[in-house]
CSV table of C-alpha atoms and ligand atoms in Angstrom, one decimal:
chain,number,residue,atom,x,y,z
A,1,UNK,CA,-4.6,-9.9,22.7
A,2,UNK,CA,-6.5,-6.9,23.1
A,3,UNK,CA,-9.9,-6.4,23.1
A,4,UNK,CA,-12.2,-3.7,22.1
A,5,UNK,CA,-13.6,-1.9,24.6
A,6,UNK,CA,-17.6,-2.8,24.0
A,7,UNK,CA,-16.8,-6.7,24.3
A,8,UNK,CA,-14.8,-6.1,27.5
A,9,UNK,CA,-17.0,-8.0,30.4
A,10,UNK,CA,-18.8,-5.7,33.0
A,11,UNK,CA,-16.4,-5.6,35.7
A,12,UNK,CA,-13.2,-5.1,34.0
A,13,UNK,CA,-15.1,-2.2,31.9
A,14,UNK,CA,-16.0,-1.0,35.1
A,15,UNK,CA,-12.0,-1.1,36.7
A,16,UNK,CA,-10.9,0.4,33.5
A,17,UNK,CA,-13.4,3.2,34.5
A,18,UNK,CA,-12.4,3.7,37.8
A,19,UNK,CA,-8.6,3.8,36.3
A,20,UNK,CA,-9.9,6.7,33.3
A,21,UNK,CA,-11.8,9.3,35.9
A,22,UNK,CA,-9.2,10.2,38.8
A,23,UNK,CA,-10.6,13.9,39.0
A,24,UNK,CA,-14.6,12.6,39.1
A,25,UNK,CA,-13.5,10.3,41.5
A,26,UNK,CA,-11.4,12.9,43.8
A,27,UNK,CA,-14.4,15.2,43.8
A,28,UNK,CA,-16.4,12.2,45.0
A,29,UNK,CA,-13.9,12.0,47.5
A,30,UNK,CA,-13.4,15.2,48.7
A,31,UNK,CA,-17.6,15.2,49.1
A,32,UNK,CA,-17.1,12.0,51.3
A,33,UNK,CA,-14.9,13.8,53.4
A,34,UNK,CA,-17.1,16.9,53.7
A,35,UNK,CA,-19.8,14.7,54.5
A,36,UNK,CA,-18.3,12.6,57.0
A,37,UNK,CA,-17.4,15.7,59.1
A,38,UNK,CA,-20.8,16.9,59.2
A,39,UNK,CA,-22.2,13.4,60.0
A,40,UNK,CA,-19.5,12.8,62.8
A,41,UNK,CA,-19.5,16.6,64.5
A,42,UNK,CA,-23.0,17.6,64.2
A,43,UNK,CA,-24.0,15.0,66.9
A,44,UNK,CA,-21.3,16.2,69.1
A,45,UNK,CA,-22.8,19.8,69.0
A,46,UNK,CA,-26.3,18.6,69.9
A,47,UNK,CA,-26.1,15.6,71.8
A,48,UNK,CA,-29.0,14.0,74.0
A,49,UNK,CA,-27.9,15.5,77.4
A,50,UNK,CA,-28.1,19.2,75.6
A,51,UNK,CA,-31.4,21.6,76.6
A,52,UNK,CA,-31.8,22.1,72.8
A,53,UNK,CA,-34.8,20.1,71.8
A,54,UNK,CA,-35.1,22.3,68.4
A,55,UNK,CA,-34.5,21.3,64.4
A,56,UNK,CA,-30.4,21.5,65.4
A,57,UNK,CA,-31.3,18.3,68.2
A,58,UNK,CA,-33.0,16.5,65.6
A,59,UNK,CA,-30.6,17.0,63.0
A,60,UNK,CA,-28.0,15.8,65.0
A,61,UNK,CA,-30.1,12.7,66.1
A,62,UNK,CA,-30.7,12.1,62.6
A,63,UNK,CA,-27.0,12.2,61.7
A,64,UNK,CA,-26.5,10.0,64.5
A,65,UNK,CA,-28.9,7.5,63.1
A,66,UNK,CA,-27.8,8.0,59.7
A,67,UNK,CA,-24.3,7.2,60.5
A,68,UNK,CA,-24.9,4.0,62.9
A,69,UNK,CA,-28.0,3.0,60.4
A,70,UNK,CA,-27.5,3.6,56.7
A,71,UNK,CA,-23.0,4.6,56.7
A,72,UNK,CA,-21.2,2.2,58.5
A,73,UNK,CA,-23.9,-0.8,58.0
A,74,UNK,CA,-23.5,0.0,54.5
A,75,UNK,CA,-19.3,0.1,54.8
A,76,UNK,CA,-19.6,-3.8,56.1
A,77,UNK,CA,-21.7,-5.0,54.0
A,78,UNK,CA,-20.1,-3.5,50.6
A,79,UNK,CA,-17.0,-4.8,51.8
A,80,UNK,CA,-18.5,-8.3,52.2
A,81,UNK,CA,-20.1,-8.1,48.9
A,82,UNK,CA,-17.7,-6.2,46.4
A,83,UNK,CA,-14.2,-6.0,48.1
A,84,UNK,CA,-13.0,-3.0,49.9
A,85,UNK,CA,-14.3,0.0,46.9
A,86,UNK,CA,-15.1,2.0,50.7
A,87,UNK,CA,-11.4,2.0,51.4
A,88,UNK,CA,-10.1,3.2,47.7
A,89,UNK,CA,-12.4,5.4,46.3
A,90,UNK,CA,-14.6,7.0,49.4
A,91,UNK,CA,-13.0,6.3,52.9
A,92,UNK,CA,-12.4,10.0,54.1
A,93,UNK,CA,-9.6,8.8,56.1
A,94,UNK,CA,-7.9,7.5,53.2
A,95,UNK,CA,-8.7,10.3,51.0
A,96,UNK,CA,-7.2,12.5,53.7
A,97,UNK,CA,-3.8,10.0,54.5
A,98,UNK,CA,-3.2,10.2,50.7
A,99,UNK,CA,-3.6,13.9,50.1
A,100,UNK,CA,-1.3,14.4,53.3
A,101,UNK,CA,1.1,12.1,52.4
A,102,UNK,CA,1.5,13.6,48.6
A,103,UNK,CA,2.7,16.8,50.7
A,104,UNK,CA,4.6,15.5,53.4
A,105,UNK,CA,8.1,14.6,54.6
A,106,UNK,CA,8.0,11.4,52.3
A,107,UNK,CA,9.8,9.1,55.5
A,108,UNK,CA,10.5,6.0,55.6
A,109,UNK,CA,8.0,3.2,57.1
A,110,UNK,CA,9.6,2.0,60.2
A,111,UNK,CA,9.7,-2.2,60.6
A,112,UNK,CA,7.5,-2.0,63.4
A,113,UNK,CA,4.8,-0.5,61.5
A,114,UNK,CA,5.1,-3.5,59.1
A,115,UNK,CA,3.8,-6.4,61.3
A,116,UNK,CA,0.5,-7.7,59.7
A,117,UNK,CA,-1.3,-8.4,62.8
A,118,UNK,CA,-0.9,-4.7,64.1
A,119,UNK,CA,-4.2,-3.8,62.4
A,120,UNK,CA,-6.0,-5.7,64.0
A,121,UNK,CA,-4.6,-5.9,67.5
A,122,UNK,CA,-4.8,-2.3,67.6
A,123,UNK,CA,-8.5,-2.5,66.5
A,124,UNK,CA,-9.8,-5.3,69.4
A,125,UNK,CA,-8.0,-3.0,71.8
A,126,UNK,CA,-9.9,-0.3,70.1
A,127,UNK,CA,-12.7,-2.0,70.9
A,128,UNK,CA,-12.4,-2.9,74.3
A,129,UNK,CA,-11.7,0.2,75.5
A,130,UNK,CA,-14.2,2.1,73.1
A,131,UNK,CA,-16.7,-0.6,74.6
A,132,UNK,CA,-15.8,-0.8,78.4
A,133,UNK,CA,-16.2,3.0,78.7
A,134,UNK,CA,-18.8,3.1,76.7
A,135,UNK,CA,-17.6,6.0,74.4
A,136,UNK,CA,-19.8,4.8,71.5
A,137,UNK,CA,-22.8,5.9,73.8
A,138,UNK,CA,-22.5,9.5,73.5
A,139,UNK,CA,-21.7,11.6,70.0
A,140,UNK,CA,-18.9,13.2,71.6
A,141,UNK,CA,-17.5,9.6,72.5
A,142,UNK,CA,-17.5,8.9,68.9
A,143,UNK,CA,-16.7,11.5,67.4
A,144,UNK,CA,-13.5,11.5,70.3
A,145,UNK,CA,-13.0,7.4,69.0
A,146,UNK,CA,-13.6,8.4,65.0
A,147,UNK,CA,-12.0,11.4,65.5
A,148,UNK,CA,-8.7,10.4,66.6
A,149,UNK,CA,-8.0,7.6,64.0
A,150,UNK,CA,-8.4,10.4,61.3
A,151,UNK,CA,-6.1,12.5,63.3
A,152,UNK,CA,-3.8,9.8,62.9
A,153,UNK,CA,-4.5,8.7,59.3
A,154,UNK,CA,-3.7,12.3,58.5
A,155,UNK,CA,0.0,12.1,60.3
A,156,UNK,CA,0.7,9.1,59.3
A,157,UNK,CA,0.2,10.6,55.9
A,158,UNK,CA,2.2,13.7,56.7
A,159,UNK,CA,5.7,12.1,58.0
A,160,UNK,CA,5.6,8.4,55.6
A,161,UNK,CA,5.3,7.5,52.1
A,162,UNK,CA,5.2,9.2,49.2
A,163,UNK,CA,1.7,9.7,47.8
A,164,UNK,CA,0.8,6.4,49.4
A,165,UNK,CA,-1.8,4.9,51.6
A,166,UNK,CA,0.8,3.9,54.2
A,167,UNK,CA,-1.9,4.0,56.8
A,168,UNK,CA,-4.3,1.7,54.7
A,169,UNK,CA,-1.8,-0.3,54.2
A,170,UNK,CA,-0.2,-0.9,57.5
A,171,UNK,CA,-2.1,0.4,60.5
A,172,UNK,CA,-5.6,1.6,59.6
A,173,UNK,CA,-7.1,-0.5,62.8
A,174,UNK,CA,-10.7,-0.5,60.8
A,175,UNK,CA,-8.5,-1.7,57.5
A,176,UNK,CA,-7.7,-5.1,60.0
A,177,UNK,CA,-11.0,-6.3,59.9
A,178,UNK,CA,-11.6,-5.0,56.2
A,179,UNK,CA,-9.0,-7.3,55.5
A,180,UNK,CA,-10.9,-9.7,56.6
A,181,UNK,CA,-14.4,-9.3,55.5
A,182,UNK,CA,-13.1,-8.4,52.5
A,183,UNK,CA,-11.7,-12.2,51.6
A,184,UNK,CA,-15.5,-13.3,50.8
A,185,UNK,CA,-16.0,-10.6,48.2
A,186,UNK,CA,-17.6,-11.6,44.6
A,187,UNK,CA,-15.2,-9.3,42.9
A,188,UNK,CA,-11.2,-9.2,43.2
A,189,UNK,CA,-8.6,-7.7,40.5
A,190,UNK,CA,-7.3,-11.0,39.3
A,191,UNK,CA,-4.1,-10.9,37.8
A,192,UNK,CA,-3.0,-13.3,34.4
A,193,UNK,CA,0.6,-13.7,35.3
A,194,UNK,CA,1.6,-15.4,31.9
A,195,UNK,CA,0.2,-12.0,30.3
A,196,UNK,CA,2.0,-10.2,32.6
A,197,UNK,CA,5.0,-11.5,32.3
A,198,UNK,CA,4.4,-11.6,28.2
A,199,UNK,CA,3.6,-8.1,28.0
A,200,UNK,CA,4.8,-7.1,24.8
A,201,UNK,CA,7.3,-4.4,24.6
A,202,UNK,CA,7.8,-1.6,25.9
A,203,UNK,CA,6.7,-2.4,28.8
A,204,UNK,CA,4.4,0.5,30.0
A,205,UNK,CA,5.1,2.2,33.6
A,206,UNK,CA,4.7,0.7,36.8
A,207,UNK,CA,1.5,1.3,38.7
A,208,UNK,CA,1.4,3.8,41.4
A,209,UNK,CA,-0.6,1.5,44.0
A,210,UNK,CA,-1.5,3.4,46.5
A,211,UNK,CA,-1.3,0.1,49.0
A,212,UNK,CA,2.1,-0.6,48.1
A,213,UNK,CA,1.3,-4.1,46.3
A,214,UNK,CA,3.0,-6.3,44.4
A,215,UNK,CA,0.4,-6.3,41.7
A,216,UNK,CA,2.1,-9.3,39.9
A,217,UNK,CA,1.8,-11.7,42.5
A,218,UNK,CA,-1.8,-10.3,43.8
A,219,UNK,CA,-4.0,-12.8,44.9
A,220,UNK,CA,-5.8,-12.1,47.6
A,221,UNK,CA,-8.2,-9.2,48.0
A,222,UNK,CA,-6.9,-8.6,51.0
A,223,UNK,CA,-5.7,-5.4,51.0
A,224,UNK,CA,-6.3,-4.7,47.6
A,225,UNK,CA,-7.9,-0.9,47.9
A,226,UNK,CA,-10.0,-1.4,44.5
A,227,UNK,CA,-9.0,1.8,43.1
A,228,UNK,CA,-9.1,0.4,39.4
A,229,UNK,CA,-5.5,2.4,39.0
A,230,UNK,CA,-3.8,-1.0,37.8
A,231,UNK,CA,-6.8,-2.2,35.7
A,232,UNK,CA,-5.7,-3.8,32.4
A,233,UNK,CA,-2.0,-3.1,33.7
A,234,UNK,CA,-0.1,-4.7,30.8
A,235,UNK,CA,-3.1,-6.4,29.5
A,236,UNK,CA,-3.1,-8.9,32.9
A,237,UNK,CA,-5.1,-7.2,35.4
A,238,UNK,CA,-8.4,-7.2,35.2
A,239,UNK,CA,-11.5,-6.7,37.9
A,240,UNK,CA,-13.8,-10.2,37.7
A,241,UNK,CA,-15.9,-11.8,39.6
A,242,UNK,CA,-15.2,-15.2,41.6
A,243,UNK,CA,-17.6,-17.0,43.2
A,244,UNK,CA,-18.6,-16.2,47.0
A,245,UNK,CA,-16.2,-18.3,48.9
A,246,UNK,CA,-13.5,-18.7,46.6
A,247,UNK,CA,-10.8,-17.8,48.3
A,248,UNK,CA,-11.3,-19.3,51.3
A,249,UNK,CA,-11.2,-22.6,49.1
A,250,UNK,CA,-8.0,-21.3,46.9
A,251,UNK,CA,-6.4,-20.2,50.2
A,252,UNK,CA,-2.4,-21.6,49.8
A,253,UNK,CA,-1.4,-23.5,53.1
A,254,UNK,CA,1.2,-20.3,53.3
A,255,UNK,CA,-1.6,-17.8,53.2
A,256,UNK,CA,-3.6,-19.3,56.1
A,257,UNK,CA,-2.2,-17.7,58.9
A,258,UNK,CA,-2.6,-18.9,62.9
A,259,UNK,CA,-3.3,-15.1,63.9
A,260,UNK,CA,-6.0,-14.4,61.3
A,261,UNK,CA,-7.9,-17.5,62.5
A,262,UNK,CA,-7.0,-16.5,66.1
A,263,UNK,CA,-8.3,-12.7,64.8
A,264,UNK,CA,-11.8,-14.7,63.3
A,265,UNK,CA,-12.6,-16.4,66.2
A,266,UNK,CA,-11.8,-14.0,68.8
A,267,UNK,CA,-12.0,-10.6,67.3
A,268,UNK,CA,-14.7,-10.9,64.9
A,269,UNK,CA,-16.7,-13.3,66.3
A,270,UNK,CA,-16.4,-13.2,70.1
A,271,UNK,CA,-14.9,-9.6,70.9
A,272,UNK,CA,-17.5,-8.1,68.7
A,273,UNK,CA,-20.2,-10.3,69.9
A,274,UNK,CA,-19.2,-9.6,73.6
A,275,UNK,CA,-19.3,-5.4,72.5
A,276,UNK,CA,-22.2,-5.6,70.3
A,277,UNK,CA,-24.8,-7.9,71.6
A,278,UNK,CA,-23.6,-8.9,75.2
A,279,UNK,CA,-23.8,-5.1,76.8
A,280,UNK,CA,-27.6,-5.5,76.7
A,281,UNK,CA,-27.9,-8.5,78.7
A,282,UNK,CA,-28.4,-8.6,82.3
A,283,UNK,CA,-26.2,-10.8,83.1
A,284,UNK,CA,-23.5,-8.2,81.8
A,285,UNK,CA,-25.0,-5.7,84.2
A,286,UNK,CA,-25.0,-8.1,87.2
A,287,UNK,CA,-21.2,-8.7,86.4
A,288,UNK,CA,-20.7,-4.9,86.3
A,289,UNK,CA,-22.5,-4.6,89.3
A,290,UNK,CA,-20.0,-7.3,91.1
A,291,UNK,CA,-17.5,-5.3,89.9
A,292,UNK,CA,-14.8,-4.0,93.0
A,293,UNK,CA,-13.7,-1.0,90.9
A,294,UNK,CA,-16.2,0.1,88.6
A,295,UNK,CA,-13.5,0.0,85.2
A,296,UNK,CA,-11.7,-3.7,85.7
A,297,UNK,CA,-15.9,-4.9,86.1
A,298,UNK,CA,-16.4,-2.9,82.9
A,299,UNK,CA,-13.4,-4.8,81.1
A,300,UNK,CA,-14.1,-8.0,82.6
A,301,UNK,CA,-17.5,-7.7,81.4
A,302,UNK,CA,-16.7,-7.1,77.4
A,303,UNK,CA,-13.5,-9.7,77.6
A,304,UNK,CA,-15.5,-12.7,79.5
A,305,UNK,CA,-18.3,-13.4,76.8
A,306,UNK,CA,-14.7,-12.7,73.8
A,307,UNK,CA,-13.3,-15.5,75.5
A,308,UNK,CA,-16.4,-17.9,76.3
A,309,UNK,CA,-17.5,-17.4,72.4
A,310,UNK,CA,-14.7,-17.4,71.1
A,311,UNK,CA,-13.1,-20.3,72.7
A,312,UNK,CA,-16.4,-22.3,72.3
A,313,UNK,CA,-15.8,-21.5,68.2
A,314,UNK,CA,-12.5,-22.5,68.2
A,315,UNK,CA,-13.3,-25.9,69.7
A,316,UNK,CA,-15.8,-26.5,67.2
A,317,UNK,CA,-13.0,-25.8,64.6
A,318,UNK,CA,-11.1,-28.5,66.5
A,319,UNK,CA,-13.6,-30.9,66.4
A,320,UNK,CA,-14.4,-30.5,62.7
A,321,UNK,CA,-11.3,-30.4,61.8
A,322,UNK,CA,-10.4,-33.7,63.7
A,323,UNK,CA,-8.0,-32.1,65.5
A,324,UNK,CA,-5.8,-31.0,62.7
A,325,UNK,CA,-4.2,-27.6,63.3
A,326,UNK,CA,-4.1,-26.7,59.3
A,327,UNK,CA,-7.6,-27.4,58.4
A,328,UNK,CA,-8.9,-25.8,61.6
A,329,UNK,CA,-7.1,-23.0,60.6
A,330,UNK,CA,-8.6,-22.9,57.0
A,331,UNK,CA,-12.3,-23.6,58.4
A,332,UNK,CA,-11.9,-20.2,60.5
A,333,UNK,CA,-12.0,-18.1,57.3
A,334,UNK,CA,-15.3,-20.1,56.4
A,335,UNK,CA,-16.6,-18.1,59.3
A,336,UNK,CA,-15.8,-15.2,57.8
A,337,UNK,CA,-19.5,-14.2,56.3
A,338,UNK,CA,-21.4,-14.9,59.5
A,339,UNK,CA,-18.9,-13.1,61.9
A,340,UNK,CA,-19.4,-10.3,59.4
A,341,UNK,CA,-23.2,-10.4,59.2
A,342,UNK,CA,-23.1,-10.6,62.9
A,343,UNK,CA,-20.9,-7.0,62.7
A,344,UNK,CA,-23.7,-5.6,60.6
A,345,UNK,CA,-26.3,-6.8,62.6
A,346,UNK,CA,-25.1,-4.9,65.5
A,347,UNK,CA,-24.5,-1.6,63.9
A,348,UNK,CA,-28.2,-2.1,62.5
A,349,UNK,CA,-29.2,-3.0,66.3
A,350,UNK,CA,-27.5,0.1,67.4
A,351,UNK,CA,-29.6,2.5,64.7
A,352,UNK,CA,-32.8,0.7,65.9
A,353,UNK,CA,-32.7,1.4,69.6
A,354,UNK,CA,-31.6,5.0,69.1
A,355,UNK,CA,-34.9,5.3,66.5
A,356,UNK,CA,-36.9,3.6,69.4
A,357,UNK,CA,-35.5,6.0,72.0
A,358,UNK,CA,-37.0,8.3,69.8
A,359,UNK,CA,-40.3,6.4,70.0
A,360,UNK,CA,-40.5,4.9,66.6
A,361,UNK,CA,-41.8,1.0,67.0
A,362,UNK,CA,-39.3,-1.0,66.1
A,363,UNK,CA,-39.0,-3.5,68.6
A,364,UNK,CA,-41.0,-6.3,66.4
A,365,UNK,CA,-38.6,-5.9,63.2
A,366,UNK,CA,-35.8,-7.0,65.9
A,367,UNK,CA,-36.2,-10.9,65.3
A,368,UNK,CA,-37.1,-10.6,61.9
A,369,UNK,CA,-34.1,-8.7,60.8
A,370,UNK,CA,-31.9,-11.0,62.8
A,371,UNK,CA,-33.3,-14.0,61.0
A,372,UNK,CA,-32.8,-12.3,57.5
A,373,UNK,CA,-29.7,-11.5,58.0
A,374,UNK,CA,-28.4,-14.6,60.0
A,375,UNK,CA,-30.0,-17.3,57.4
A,376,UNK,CA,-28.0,-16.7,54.4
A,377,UNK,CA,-25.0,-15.6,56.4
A,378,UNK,CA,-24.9,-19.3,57.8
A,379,UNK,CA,-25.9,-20.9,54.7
A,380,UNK,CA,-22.9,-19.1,52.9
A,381,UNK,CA,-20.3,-20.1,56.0
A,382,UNK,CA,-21.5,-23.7,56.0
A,383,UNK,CA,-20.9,-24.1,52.5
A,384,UNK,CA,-17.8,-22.4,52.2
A,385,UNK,CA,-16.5,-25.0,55.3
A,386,UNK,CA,-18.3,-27.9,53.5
A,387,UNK,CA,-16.0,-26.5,50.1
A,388,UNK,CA,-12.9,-26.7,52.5
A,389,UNK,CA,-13.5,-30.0,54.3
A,390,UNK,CA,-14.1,-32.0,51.2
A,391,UNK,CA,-16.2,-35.5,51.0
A,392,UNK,CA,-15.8,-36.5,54.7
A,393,UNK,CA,-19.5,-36.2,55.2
A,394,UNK,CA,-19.0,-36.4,59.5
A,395,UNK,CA,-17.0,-33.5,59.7
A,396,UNK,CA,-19.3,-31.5,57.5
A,397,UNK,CA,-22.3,-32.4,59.2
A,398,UNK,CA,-20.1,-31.0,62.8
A,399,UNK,CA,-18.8,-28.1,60.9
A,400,UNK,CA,-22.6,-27.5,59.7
A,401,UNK,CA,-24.4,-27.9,63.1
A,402,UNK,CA,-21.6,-26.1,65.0
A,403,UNK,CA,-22.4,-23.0,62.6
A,404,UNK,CA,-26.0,-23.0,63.3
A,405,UNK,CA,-25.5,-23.1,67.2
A,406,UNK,CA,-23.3,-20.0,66.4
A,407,UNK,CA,-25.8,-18.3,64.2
A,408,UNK,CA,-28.5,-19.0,67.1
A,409,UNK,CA,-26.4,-16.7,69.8
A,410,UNK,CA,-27.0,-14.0,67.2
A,411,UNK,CA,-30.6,-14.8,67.1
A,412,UNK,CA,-31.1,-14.6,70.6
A,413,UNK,CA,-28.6,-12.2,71.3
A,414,UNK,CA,-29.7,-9.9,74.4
A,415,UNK,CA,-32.7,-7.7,73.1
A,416,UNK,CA,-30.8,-4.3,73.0
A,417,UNK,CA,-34.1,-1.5,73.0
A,418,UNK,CA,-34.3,-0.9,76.5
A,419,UNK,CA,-37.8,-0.8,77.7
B,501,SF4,S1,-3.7,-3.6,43.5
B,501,SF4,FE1,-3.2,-1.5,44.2
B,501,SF4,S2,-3.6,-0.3,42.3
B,501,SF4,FE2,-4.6,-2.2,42.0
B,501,SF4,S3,-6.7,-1.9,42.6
B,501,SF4,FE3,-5.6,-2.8,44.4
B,501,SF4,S4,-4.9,-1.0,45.5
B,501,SF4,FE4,-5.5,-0.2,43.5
């Protein structure tokens, strides 16, 4: 049945939108990417070490705080909240991967770059290097990091696909832990496959998904781009909003994979933790210090608090469980919205100490933000693994305490404004 457009509910109205106003949106687009460059090279040309203490220095500072405080803070949370919009309609890398591959070779995507747990590999490896060194440190580190995965986006772009987001899709490293986040989103294109298979005829042309999905069975938001370009495809498809959690809960026993639970607990929780918040304590430095050769010390130092956290999360997944492998399994995507408030957290932490570098006093926000960020990020993974565990009120009550120890080692994190 259709319906007029007026009596259509707010999100769907809103896909059908984002489906009606491709050149609005490309000019939004191509102003991301316009923006993004200034944001990411500016810093590089007047970095900290530089002699220049003029308006070009503080520009580039405040770039630099606008991109580790306002941009990529923003990026998490809006993927936690609404699904990955960032990716389809603003991420300059995927503008750019798009655009290039609309003009390129048009190749075929090899099997190896098919494996679903590439993304994410290649992102804690990312990570540990990025971290080790300490490239994030310096504007010219990130912009080298950030740099290279656009120059990558763009040739993946120019030798596969046809028009399509074959980097999104397949190897955007960033896009592994989107995938992720994105699972406790409030909004998802749900698909009405007895419409869609009733379409009446004739049946209009298939969707150019830019991801490569197989709208009909759609399910997940997983890698869902939110572009709105299939919205009200045949009638079936339609942007709604789900309750927060709900498909952690729906998860089928096929969908919850070993090596996204693996990638929860030791990527998103304890890699991140170790890079984010365990470089500022001193116990990190007195491992460095221990350190034969200054760059194994450096790796030994970001990998030994992944593994401690992350092994220490995955036994309280055991014990909750009761020792069963599928439910522990599901309970790591419960974990899901605290791992990922832990992520903002530290990109926050990271704006703060370069504003209090800069002499701003921001030292006694510190436990405050922390708290206000950590509180309903625990209540919303303690309910979601209450959802999944059912009516045995023992393994809740484990599954609930075992969060809030978690949420504490955010808390009390290593204080990262140096003194
Ligand atoms: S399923 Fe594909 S076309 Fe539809 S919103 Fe997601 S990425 Fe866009």
């Amino acid at each position: 049945m259709k319906h007029s457009p007026a009596t259509l509910p707010l999100p769907r109205r809103f896909g059908n939108a984002l489906r009606d106003n491709r050149p609005a949106i490309a000019a939004l687009q191509w102003t991301f990417v316009v923006l993004y460059l200034v944001l990411l090279i500016t810093p590089a040309l007047f970095p900290d070490d530089d002699a220049n203490t003029g308006a070009l220095h503080t520009l580039g500072r405040f770039a630099e705080v606008l991109f580790w405080g306002v941009w990529w803070p923003g990026v998490i949370l809006s993927v936690m909240l609404i699904g990955q919009f960032w990716c389809g309609l603003l991420c300059p890398d995927g503008t750019l991967t798009e655009f290039a591959s609309r003009h390129g070779k048009g190749g075929k995507i090899p099997g190896w770059l098919r494996r679903p747990a590439l993304p994410l590999a290649t992102f804690a490896f990312i990570t540990v290097f990025e971290y080790a060194l300490q490239a994030h440190d310096t504007p010219r580190g990130t912009l080298l990091a950030v740099g290279t995965m656009t120059a990558f986006a763009l040739a993946c772009g120019a030798f596969l696909g046809r028009g399509k987001r074959v980097w999104c899709r397949y190897a955007c490293p960033i896009g592994g832990l989107f995938s992720l986040l994105s699972r406790c989103a409030v909004l998802h294109f749900r698909v009405d496959r007895a419409a869609w298979d009733a379409a009446p005829r004739p049946i209009p042309k298939p969707v150019d998904c830019p991801a490569l999905l197989d709208i009909r069975r759609l399910r997940s938001n997983e890698k869902c781009n939110m572009c709105g370009r299939c919205s009200d495809h045949r009638n079936a498809v339609a942007l709604a909003w789900r309750k927060p959690g709900a498909e952690f809960a729906a998860l089928h026993d096929g969908d919850a994979r070993a090596w996204e639970a693996a990638g929860i607990v030791f990527v998103l929780i304890g890699l991140l933790y170790g890079a984010l918040h365990w470089q500022h304590s001193p116990w990190h430095h007195s491992l460095l210090a221990l350190g034969v050769s200054a760059v194994p010390a450096a790796f030994a130092a970001v990998l030994l608090p992944a593994i401690v956290l992350g092994s220490g999360t995955a036994l309280l997944l055991a014990v909750a469980s009761g020792g069963q492998r599928l439910t522990a399994i599901r309970l790591a995507y419960a974990l899901i919205p605290l791992g990922g408030f832990g992520l903002f957290l530290g990109a926050l932490e990271h704006a703060l100490d370069i504003l209090h570098d800069a002499g701003f006093t921001v030292a006694p926000l510190l436990p405050w933000l922390r708290a206000a960020v950590l509180l309903p990020a625990t209540i919303w993974s303690t309910r979601a693994g209450c959802t999944i565990l059912g009516k045995g009120s023992a393994a809740r009550t484990s599954f609930g305490a075992g969060t809030a120890v978690l949420a504490l080692t955010w808390q009390f994190a290593p204080q990262p404004l140096s003194a």
